[in-house]
Coordinates of C-alpha atoms and ligand atoms in Angstrom, one line a residue:
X877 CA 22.5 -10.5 2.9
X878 CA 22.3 -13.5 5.3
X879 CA 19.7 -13.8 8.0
X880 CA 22.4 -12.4 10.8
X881 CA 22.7 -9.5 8.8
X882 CA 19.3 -9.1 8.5
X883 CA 18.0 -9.6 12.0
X884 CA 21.2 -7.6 13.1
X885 CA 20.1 -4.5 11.4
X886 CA 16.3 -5.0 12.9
X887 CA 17.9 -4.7 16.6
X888 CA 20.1 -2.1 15.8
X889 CA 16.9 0.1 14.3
X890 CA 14.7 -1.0 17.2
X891 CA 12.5 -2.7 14.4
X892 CA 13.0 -6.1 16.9
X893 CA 12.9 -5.4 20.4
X894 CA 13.4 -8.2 23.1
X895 CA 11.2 -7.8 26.4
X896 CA 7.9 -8.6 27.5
X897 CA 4.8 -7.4 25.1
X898 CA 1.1 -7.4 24.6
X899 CA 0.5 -8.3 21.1
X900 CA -2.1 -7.5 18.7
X901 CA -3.7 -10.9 18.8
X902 CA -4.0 -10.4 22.7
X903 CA -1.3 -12.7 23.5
X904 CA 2.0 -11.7 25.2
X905 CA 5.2 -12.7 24.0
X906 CA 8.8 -11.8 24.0
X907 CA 9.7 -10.0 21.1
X908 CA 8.3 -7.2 19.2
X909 CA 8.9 -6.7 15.4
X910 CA 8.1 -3.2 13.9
X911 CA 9.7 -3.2 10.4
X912 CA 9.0 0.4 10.0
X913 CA 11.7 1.5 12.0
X914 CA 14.3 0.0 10.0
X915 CA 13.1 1.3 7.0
X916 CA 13.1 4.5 8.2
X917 CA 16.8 4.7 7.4
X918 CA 16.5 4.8 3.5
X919 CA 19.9 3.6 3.4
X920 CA 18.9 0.3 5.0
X921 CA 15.6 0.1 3.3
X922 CA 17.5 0.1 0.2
X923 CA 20.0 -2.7 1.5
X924 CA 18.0 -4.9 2.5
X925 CA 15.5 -4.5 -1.1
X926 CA 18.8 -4.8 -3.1
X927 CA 19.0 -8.3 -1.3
X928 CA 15.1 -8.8 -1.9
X929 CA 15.7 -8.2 -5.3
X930 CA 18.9 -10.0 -6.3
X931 CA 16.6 -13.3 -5.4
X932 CA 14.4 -12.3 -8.0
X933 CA 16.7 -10.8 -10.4
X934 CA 16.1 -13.4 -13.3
X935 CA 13.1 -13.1 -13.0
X936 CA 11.8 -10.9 -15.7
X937 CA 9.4 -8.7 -13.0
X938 CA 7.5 -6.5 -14.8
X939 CA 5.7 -4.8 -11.2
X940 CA 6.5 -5.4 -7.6
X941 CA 3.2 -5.1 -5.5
X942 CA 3.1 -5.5 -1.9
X943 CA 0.1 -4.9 0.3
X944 CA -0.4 -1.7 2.0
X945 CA 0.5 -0.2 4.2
X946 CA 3.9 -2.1 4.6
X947 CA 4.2 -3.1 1.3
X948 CA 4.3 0.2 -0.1
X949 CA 8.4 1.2 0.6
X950 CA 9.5 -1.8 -0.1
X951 CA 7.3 -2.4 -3.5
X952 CA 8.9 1.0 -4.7
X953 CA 12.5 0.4 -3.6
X954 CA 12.3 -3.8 -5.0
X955 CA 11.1 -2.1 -8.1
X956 CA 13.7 -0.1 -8.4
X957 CA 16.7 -2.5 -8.0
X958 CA 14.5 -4.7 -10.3
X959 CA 14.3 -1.6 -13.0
X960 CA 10.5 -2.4 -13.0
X961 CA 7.1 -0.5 -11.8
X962 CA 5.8 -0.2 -8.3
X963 CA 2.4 -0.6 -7.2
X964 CA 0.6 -1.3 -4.0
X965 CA -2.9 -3.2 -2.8
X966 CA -5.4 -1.5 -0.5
X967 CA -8.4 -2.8 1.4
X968 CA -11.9 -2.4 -0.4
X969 CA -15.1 -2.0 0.9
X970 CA -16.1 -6.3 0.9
X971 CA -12.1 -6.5 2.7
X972 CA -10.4 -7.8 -0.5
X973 CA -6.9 -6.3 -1.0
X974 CA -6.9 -4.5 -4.9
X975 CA -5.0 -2.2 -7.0
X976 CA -7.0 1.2 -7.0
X977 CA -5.6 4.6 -8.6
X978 CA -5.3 3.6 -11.9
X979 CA -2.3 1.2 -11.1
X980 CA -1.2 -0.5 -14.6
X981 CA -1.4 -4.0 -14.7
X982 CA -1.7 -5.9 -18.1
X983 CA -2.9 -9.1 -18.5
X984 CA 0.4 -11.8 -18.4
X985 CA 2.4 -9.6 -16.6
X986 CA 4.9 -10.8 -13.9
X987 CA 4.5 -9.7 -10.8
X988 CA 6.6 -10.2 -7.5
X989 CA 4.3 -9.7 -4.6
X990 CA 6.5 -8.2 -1.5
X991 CA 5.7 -7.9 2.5
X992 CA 7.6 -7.0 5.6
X993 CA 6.8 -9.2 8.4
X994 CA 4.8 -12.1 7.3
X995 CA 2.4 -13.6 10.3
X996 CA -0.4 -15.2 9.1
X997 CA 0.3 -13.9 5.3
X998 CA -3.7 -13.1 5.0
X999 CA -2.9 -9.7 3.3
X1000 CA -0.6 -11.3 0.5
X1001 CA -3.3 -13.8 -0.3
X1002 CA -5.6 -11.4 -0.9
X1003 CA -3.1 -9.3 -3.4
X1004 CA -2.1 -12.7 -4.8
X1005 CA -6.1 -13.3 -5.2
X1006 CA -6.9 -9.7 -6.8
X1007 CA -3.5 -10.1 -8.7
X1008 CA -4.4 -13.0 -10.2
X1009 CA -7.9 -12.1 -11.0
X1010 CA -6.3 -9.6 -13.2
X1011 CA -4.7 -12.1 -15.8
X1012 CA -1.2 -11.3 -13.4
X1013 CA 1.2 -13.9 -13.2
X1014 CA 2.8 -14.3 -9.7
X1015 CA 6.3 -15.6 -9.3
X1016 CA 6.9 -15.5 -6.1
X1017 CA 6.4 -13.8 -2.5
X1018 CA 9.5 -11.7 -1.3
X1019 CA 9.1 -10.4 2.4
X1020 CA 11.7 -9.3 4.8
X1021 CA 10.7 -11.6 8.0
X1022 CA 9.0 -14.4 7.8
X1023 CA 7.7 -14.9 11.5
X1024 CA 5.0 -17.4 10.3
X1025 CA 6.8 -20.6 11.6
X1026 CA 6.5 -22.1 8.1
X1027 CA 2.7 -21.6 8.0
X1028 CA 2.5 -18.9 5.0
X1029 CA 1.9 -21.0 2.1
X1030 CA 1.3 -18.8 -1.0
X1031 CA 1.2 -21.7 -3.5
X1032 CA 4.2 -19.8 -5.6
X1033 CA 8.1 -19.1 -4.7
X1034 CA 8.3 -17.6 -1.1
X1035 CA 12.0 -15.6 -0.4
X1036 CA 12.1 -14.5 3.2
X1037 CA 15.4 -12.2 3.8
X1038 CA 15.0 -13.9 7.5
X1039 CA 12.9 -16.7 9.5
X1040 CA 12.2 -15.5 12.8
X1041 CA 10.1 -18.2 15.5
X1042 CA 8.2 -16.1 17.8
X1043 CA 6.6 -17.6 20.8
X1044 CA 3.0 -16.3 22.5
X1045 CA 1.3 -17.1 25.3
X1046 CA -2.5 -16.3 26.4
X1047 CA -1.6 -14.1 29.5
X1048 CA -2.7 -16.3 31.8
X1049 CA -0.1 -18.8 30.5
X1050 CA 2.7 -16.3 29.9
X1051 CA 6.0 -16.7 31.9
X1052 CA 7.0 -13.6 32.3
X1053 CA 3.5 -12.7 33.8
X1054 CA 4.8 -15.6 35.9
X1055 CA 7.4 -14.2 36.8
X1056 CA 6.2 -10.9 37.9
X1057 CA 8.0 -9.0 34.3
X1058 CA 6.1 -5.5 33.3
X1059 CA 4.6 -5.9 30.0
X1060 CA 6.8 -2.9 28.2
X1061 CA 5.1 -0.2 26.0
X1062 CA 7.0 -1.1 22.2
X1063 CA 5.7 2.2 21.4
X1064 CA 7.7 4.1 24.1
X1065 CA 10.9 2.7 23.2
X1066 CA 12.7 4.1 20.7
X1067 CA 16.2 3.1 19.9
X1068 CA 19.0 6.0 18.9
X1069 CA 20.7 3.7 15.9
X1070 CA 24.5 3.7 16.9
X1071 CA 26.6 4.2 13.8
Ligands
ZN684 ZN1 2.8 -11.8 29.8

């Protein structure tokens, strides 16, 4: 899949909206990226981890992690293009992102860590961290979006399906504030995917 394809199939899904919105972070910007509405369609969930996987499909994966909650469809549906096992990270008590439920992991074993936006990358650090920790070898970073503006540096192979630069403002800076634009509730929109 190229990057059109890709960022096509967010807007069609409503998984990135164009408008005026209040971000996490506080700041406002002009585009709003909810992955979990385009892998709501399994059908494009699996398209677009079929594309994740053929990057890594020499790869010899023996697990495909991703941090939670994101990480968790894609990890399974990478894992099963890639014939491998799925697992996922979740917080712990100190913050750090580990394997809990009895995940297997054996010392040497390759693992592909996967994400579906990638901001600041914090969460796949941590996994990479934990990973690590547990005799894993990481490969590489897979992630659907990578809206980090080249600032996610996991010191192994990163494979973004997409690069997307997004622009935020404090509000007192932002230009559509300027410009008298209603910030728009991403959670009221919901887009009817046309066929
Ligand atoms: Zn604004």
């Amino acid at each position: 899949m190229i990057q059109e394809e890709v960022i096509s199939l967010f807007k069609k899904t409503g998984a990135l909206l164009e408008g005026h919105f209040l971000y996490t972070s506080g700041r406002h910007g002009k585009q709003f990226l909810q992955a979990a509405r385009v892998l709501q369609y399994p059908q494009h969930a699996e398209q677009l981890c079929r594309a994740l996987a053929e990057r890594f499909a020499d790869d010899q994966i023996d697990l495909v992690c991703g941090p939670a909650t994101g990480g968790i469809v894609l990890a399974y549906e990478v894992a099963r293009c890639l014939g491998c096992r799925a697992a996922y990270t979740e917080k712990d008590e100190d913050g750090n992102m580990v394997l809990r439920r009895g995940f297997l992991l054996r010392a040497g074993e390759r693992v592909l860590v996967v994400e579906d936006i990638t901001t600041t990358g914090g969460s796949v650090k941590k996994s990479i961290r934990h990973l690590q920790s547990r005799g894993a070898e990481v490969v590489g970073v897979g992630v659907l979006i990578d809206r980090s503006g080249g600032e996610a540096q996991f010191g192994c192979r990163l494979e973004p399906l997409a690069r997307i630069a997004m622009e935020s403002y404090q509000p007192e800076n932002c230009p559509l504030c300027a410009a008298g634009v209603p910030l728009m509730d991403a959670d009221l929109i919901t887009v009817q995917q046309g066929s």
